[in-house]
């Protein structure tokens, strides 16, 4: 009986130890699984936040500043953007942007103008978002009040006087180096006497990007973002100035929102 009782106690002890060991292993595995799930969740949250930060980059979005909805084909037509000059004044480089002619007057193809204008507005908003200096230029006397007004309303700059080599001869003019603009917007590329605006060539020399309205007598190849359009009618000029102003404000407002959320640093 003693031997049988001892064997029974030993079996009971062994089974108890086995169950205790298995329970401990099970608890350890459960803890490990819980820790693994916790770490996985933290990693996924970090990855999601990193993806979110990457998606904030404006260059990753086709229309980060929502400027493509600012203008339609109907808006261009109503504001007479399709009017060109007489056929005899046509620049050969503008042939691709002319729809036809009527009563010896060239008609600009607005289907080609619209996407080029939207690309220019998008680029303008990016410059404003990065706090670049934007300079509006014109030499037509009837356009000067409009250009200066809208440049001031979007807190940017305008130059409406005779050009004296301000980009290429700043030491002589100002006596010291100054910061050049990050973008020049030309309401026309030709001087009233049909000579090229000197600031266009100076911008190219200094690698400053340009946006310009190019009528049928202009050369679009010397402009970074040409916009085939009428550049004479005050109504058309004011229409474009409103678009340029709104695109600039969109970029600045977006910058302010990002800074307030702490997504980008304030400069």
GROMACS .gro file of C-alpha atoms in nm:
model
  267
    1UNK     CA    1   0.000   0.000   0.000
    2UNK     CA    2   0.280   0.242   0.081
    3UNK     CA    3   0.443   0.183  -0.254
    4UNK     CA    4   0.113   0.229  -0.437
    5UNK     CA    5   0.037   0.545  -0.237
    6UNK     CA    6   0.384   0.688  -0.312
    7UNK     CA    7   0.342   0.620  -0.685
    8UNK     CA    8   0.001   0.789  -0.679
    9UNK     CA    9   0.143   1.097  -0.505
   10UNK     CA   10   0.430   1.114  -0.753
   11UNK     CA   11   0.194   1.093  -1.052
   12UNK     CA   12  -0.028   1.361  -0.899
   13UNK     CA   13   0.270   1.587  -0.833
   14UNK     CA   14   0.403   1.537  -1.184
   15UNK     CA   15   0.065   1.613  -1.343
   16UNK     CA   16   0.026   1.919  -1.120
   17UNK     CA   17   0.370   2.047  -1.216
   18UNK     CA   18   0.297   1.976  -1.580
   19UNK     CA   19  -0.030   2.171  -1.566
   20UNK     CA   20   0.140   2.454  -1.379
   21UNK     CA   21   0.422   2.466  -1.634
   22UNK     CA   22   0.179   2.458  -1.925
   23UNK     CA   23  -0.027   2.735  -1.768
   24UNK     CA   24   0.288   2.942  -1.723
   25UNK     CA   25   0.387   2.884  -2.085
   26UNK     CA   26   0.039   2.975  -2.199
   27UNK     CA   27   0.045   3.294  -1.995
   28UNK     CA   28   0.387   3.380  -2.134
   29UNK     CA   29   0.269   3.320  -2.489
   30UNK     CA   30  -0.040   3.533  -2.428
   31UNK     CA   31   0.174   3.811  -2.292
   32UNK     CA   32   0.407   3.786  -2.587
   33UNK     CA   33   0.115   3.795  -2.831
   34UNK     CA   34  -0.028   4.098  -2.649
   35UNK     CA   35   0.308   4.275  -2.659
   36UNK     CA   36   0.349   4.185  -3.026
   37UNK     CA   37   0.005   4.328  -3.107
   38UNK     CA   38   0.087   4.645  -2.912
   39UNK     CA   39   0.419   4.693  -3.090
   40UNK     CA   40   0.255   4.621  -3.427
   41UNK     CA   41  -0.013   4.880  -3.358
   42UNK     CA   42   0.248   5.137  -3.263
   43UNK     CA   43   0.450   5.064  -3.576
   44UNK     CA   44   0.142   5.090  -3.796
   45UNK     CA   45   0.051   5.424  -3.635
   46UNK     CA   46   0.402   5.554  -3.698
   47UNK     CA   47   0.387   5.435  -4.058
   48UNK     CA   48   0.048   5.599  -4.105
   49UNK     CA   49   0.177   5.925  -3.961
   50UNK     CA   50   0.480   5.909  -4.188
   51UNK     CA   51   0.256   5.847  -4.486
   52UNK     CA   52   0.044   6.142  -4.379
   53UNK     CA   53   0.351   6.364  -4.354
   54UNK     CA   54   0.466   6.255  -4.697
   55UNK     CA   55   0.122   6.325  -4.846
   56UNK     CA   56   0.142   6.680  -4.712
   57UNK     CA   57   0.412   6.765  -4.965
   58UNK     CA   58   0.239   6.997  -5.217
   59UNK     CA   59   0.450   6.858  -5.500
   60UNK     CA   60   0.280   6.518  -5.455
   61UNK     CA   61  -0.061   6.663  -5.543
   62UNK     CA   62  -0.175   6.773  -5.889
   63UNK     CA   63  -0.383   7.060  -5.750
   64UNK     CA   64  -0.284   7.111  -5.386
   65UNK     CA   65  -0.407   7.474  -5.382
   66UNK     CA   66  -0.733   7.417  -5.572
   67UNK     CA   67  -0.651   7.667  -5.846
   68UNK     CA   68  -0.780   7.467  -6.141
   69UNK     CA   69  -1.137   7.543  -6.035
   70UNK     CA   70  -1.078   7.919  -6.045
   71UNK     CA   71  -1.134   7.949  -6.419
   72UNK     CA   72  -1.337   7.781  -6.692
   73UNK     CA   73  -1.339   7.795  -7.069
   74UNK     CA   74  -1.655   8.006  -7.056
   75UNK     CA   75  -1.481   8.260  -6.831
   76UNK     CA   76  -1.201   8.300  -7.085
   77UNK     CA   77  -1.447   8.351  -7.369
   78UNK     CA   78  -1.661   8.604  -7.180
   79UNK     CA   79  -1.353   8.809  -7.095
   80UNK     CA   80  -1.239   8.824  -7.459
   81UNK     CA   81  -0.924   8.620  -7.413
   82UNK     CA   82  -0.962   8.476  -7.764
   83UNK     CA   83  -0.909   8.805  -7.949
   84UNK     CA   84  -0.577   8.824  -8.133
   85UNK     CA   85  -0.414   9.078  -8.362
   86UNK     CA   86  -0.453   9.112  -8.734
   87UNK     CA   87  -0.318   8.817  -8.929
   88UNK     CA   88  -0.027   9.016  -9.072
   89UNK     CA   89   0.119   9.068  -8.720
   90UNK     CA   90   0.122   8.697  -8.632
   91UNK     CA   91   0.438   8.553  -8.482
   92UNK     CA   92   0.515   8.216  -8.648
   93UNK     CA   93   0.573   8.056  -8.305
   94UNK     CA   94   0.209   8.125  -8.216
   95UNK     CA   95   0.068   7.918  -8.504
   96UNK     CA   96  -0.002   7.620  -8.278
   97UNK     CA   97  -0.223   7.830  -8.048
   98UNK     CA   98  -0.441   7.994  -8.314
   99UNK     CA   99  -0.780   7.841  -8.390
  100UNK     CA  100  -0.838   8.040  -8.708
  101UNK     CA  101  -0.908   8.393  -8.822
  102UNK     CA  102  -1.215   8.604  -8.888
  103UNK     CA  103  -1.228   8.939  -9.071
  104UNK     CA  104  -0.846   8.928  -9.094
  105UNK     CA  105  -0.817   8.890  -8.714
  106UNK     CA  106  -0.658   8.585  -8.552
  107UNK     CA  107  -0.869   8.387  -8.302
  108UNK     CA  108  -0.679   8.216  -8.019
  109UNK     CA  109  -0.765   7.854  -7.938
  110UNK     CA  110  -0.895   7.872  -7.579
  111UNK     CA  111  -0.891   7.492  -7.547
  112UNK     CA  112  -0.513   7.522  -7.543
  113UNK     CA  113  -0.510   7.836  -7.331
  114UNK     CA  114  -0.705   7.686  -7.040
  115UNK     CA  115  -0.462   7.405  -6.935
  116UNK     CA  116  -0.162   7.635  -6.981
  117UNK     CA  117  -0.328   7.898  -6.761
  118UNK     CA  118  -0.409   7.638  -6.494
  119UNK     CA  119  -0.048   7.519  -6.491
  120UNK     CA  120   0.071   7.877  -6.453
  121UNK     CA  121  -0.168   7.941  -6.163
  122UNK     CA  122  -0.055   7.621  -5.992
  123UNK     CA  123   0.309   7.723  -6.022
  124UNK     CA  124   0.226   8.072  -5.892
  125UNK     CA  125   0.052   7.922  -5.585
  126UNK     CA  126   0.358   7.704  -5.514
  127UNK     CA  127   0.584   8.010  -5.522
  128UNK     CA  128   0.353   8.197  -5.284
  129UNK     CA  129   0.333   7.891  -5.056
  130UNK     CA  130   0.711   7.892  -5.022
  131UNK     CA  131   0.712   8.266  -4.948
  132UNK     CA  132   0.872   8.361  -5.277
  133UNK     CA  133   0.884   8.718  -5.408
  134UNK     CA  134   0.641   8.777  -5.695
  135UNK     CA  135   0.683   9.074  -5.930
  136UNK     CA  136   0.411   9.201  -6.166
  137UNK     CA  137   0.530   9.395  -6.470
  138UNK     CA  138   0.363   9.607  -6.738
  139UNK     CA  139   0.440   9.908  -6.956
  140UNK     CA  140   0.094   9.985  -7.093
  141UNK     CA  141  -0.026  10.310  -6.928
  142UNK     CA  142  -0.391  10.199  -6.917
  143UNK     CA  143  -0.295   9.881  -6.729
  144UNK     CA  144  -0.071  10.037  -6.464
  145UNK     CA  145  -0.345  10.125  -6.208
  146UNK     CA  146  -0.487   9.772  -6.227
  147UNK     CA  147  -0.150   9.600  -6.194
  148UNK     CA  148  -0.041   9.809  -5.897
  149UNK     CA  149  -0.379   9.765  -5.727
  150UNK     CA  150  -0.389   9.385  -5.746
  151UNK     CA  151  -0.021   9.346  -5.661
  152UNK     CA  152  -0.079   9.546  -5.345
  153UNK     CA  153  -0.391   9.348  -5.255
  154UNK     CA  154  -0.196   9.022  -5.250
  155UNK     CA  155   0.102   9.185  -5.073
  156UNK     CA  156   0.338   9.150  -5.367
  157UNK     CA  157   0.532   9.388  -5.592
  158UNK     CA  158   0.482   9.569  -5.922
  159UNK     CA  159   0.714   9.745  -6.165
  160UNK     CA  160   0.546   9.968  -6.423
  161UNK     CA  161   0.825  10.207  -6.520
  162UNK     CA  162   1.110  10.206  -6.769
  163UNK     CA  163   1.341   9.910  -6.727
  164UNK     CA  164   1.705   9.993  -6.651
  165UNK     CA  165   1.860   9.651  -6.605
  166UNK     CA  166   1.738   9.600  -6.251
  167UNK     CA  167   1.828   9.230  -6.248
  168UNK     CA  168   2.167   9.241  -6.419
  169UNK     CA  169   2.305   9.571  -6.284
  170UNK     CA  170   2.188   9.588  -5.923
  171UNK     CA  171   2.525   9.701  -5.786
  172UNK     CA  172   2.523  10.016  -5.995
  173UNK     CA  173   2.155  10.093  -5.938
  174UNK     CA  174   2.128  10.019  -5.566
  175UNK     CA  175   2.485  10.010  -5.442
  176UNK     CA  176   2.448   9.665  -5.284
  177UNK     CA  177   2.313   9.318  -5.359
  178UNK     CA  178   1.940   9.269  -5.315
  179UNK     CA  179   1.718   8.966  -5.337
  180UNK     CA  180   1.577   8.917  -5.685
  181UNK     CA  181   1.217   8.803  -5.737
  182UNK     CA  182   1.138   8.434  -5.747
  183UNK     CA  183   0.877   8.480  -6.020
  184UNK     CA  184   0.797   8.753  -6.274
  185UNK     CA  185   0.446   8.792  -6.416
  186UNK     CA  186   0.424   8.987  -6.741
  187UNK     CA  187   0.087   9.121  -6.851
  188UNK     CA  188   0.250   9.156  -7.194
  189UNK     CA  189   0.594   9.066  -7.329
  190UNK     CA  190   0.619   9.349  -7.582
  191UNK     CA  191   0.683   9.716  -7.516
  192UNK     CA  192   0.413   9.949  -7.656
  193UNK     CA  193   0.651  10.015  -7.947
  194UNK     CA  194   0.651   9.641  -8.028
  195UNK     CA  195   0.995   9.579  -7.879
  196UNK     CA  196   1.055   9.294  -7.637
  197UNK     CA  197   1.024   9.397  -7.274
  198UNK     CA  198   1.386   9.405  -7.145
  199UNK     CA  199   1.286   9.234  -6.821
  200UNK     CA  200   1.192   8.920  -7.015
  201UNK     CA  201   1.546   8.867  -7.141
  202UNK     CA  202   1.693   8.976  -6.804
  203UNK     CA  203   1.478   8.715  -6.627
  204UNK     CA  204   1.607   8.449  -6.861
  205UNK     CA  205   1.966   8.557  -6.797
  206UNK     CA  206   1.917   8.536  -6.420
  207UNK     CA  207   1.719   8.206  -6.441
  208UNK     CA  208   1.407   8.366  -6.293
  209UNK     CA  209   1.089   8.179  -6.400
  210UNK     CA  210   0.827   8.383  -6.583
  211UNK     CA  211   0.453   8.380  -6.648
  212UNK     CA  212   0.328   8.594  -6.936
  213UNK     CA  213   0.023   8.663  -7.147
  214UNK     CA  214   0.128   8.596  -7.506
  215UNK     CA  215  -0.079   8.754  -7.780
  216UNK     CA  216  -0.058   8.640  -8.141
  217UNK     CA  217   0.233   8.880  -8.209
  218UNK     CA  218   0.449   8.741  -7.923
  219UNK     CA  219   0.712   8.470  -7.898
  220UNK     CA  220   0.600   8.213  -7.634
  221UNK     CA  221   0.934   8.029  -7.638
  222UNK     CA  222   1.106   8.288  -7.420
  223UNK     CA  223   0.856   8.247  -7.134
  224UNK     CA  224   0.856   7.968  -6.876
  225UNK     CA  225   0.475   7.953  -6.850
  226UNK     CA  226   0.323   8.125  -7.157
  227UNK     CA  227  -0.052   8.187  -7.164
  228UNK     CA  228  -0.184   8.236  -7.522
  229UNK     CA  229  -0.432   8.519  -7.481
  230UNK     CA  230  -0.536   8.870  -7.563
  231UNK     CA  231  -0.309   9.110  -7.373
  232UNK     CA  232  -0.458   9.445  -7.475
  233UNK     CA  233  -0.816   9.473  -7.346
  234UNK     CA  234  -0.839   9.618  -6.990
  235UNK     CA  235  -1.126   9.381  -6.910
  236UNK     CA  236  -0.910   9.082  -6.999
  237UNK     CA  237  -0.614   9.217  -6.800
  238UNK     CA  238  -0.827   9.269  -6.490
  239UNK     CA  239  -0.968   8.917  -6.528
  240UNK     CA  240  -0.618   8.766  -6.528
  241UNK     CA  241  -0.504   8.988  -6.240
  242UNK     CA  242  -0.792   8.857  -6.028
  243UNK     CA  243  -0.684   8.500  -6.105
  244UNK     CA  244  -0.319   8.573  -6.024
  245UNK     CA  245  -0.421   8.743  -5.700
  246UNK     CA  246  -0.644   8.453  -5.591
  247UNK     CA  247  -0.380   8.190  -5.674
  248UNK     CA  248  -0.125   8.387  -5.471
  249UNK     CA  249  -0.362   8.415  -5.175
  250UNK     CA  250  -0.445   8.043  -5.196
  251UNK     CA  251  -0.077   7.958  -5.158
  252UNK     CA  252  -0.029   8.197  -4.865
  253UNK     CA  253  -0.345   8.082  -4.685
  254UNK     CA  254  -0.243   7.718  -4.722
  255UNK     CA  255   0.099   7.803  -4.581
  256UNK     CA  256  -0.062   7.971  -4.278
  257UNK     CA  257  -0.287   7.669  -4.215
  258UNK     CA  258   0.007   7.428  -4.228
  259UNK     CA  259   0.211   7.643  -3.990
  260UNK     CA  260  -0.077   7.673  -3.742
  261UNK     CA  261  -0.115   7.293  -3.738
  262UNK     CA  262   0.258   7.251  -3.677
  263UNK     CA  263   0.305   7.049  -3.995
  264UNK     CA  264   0.574   7.282  -4.128
  265UNK     CA  265   0.812   7.523  -3.963
  266UNK     CA  266   0.755   7.895  -3.964
  267UNK     CA  267   1.015   8.089  -4.156
   0.00000   0.00000   0.00000
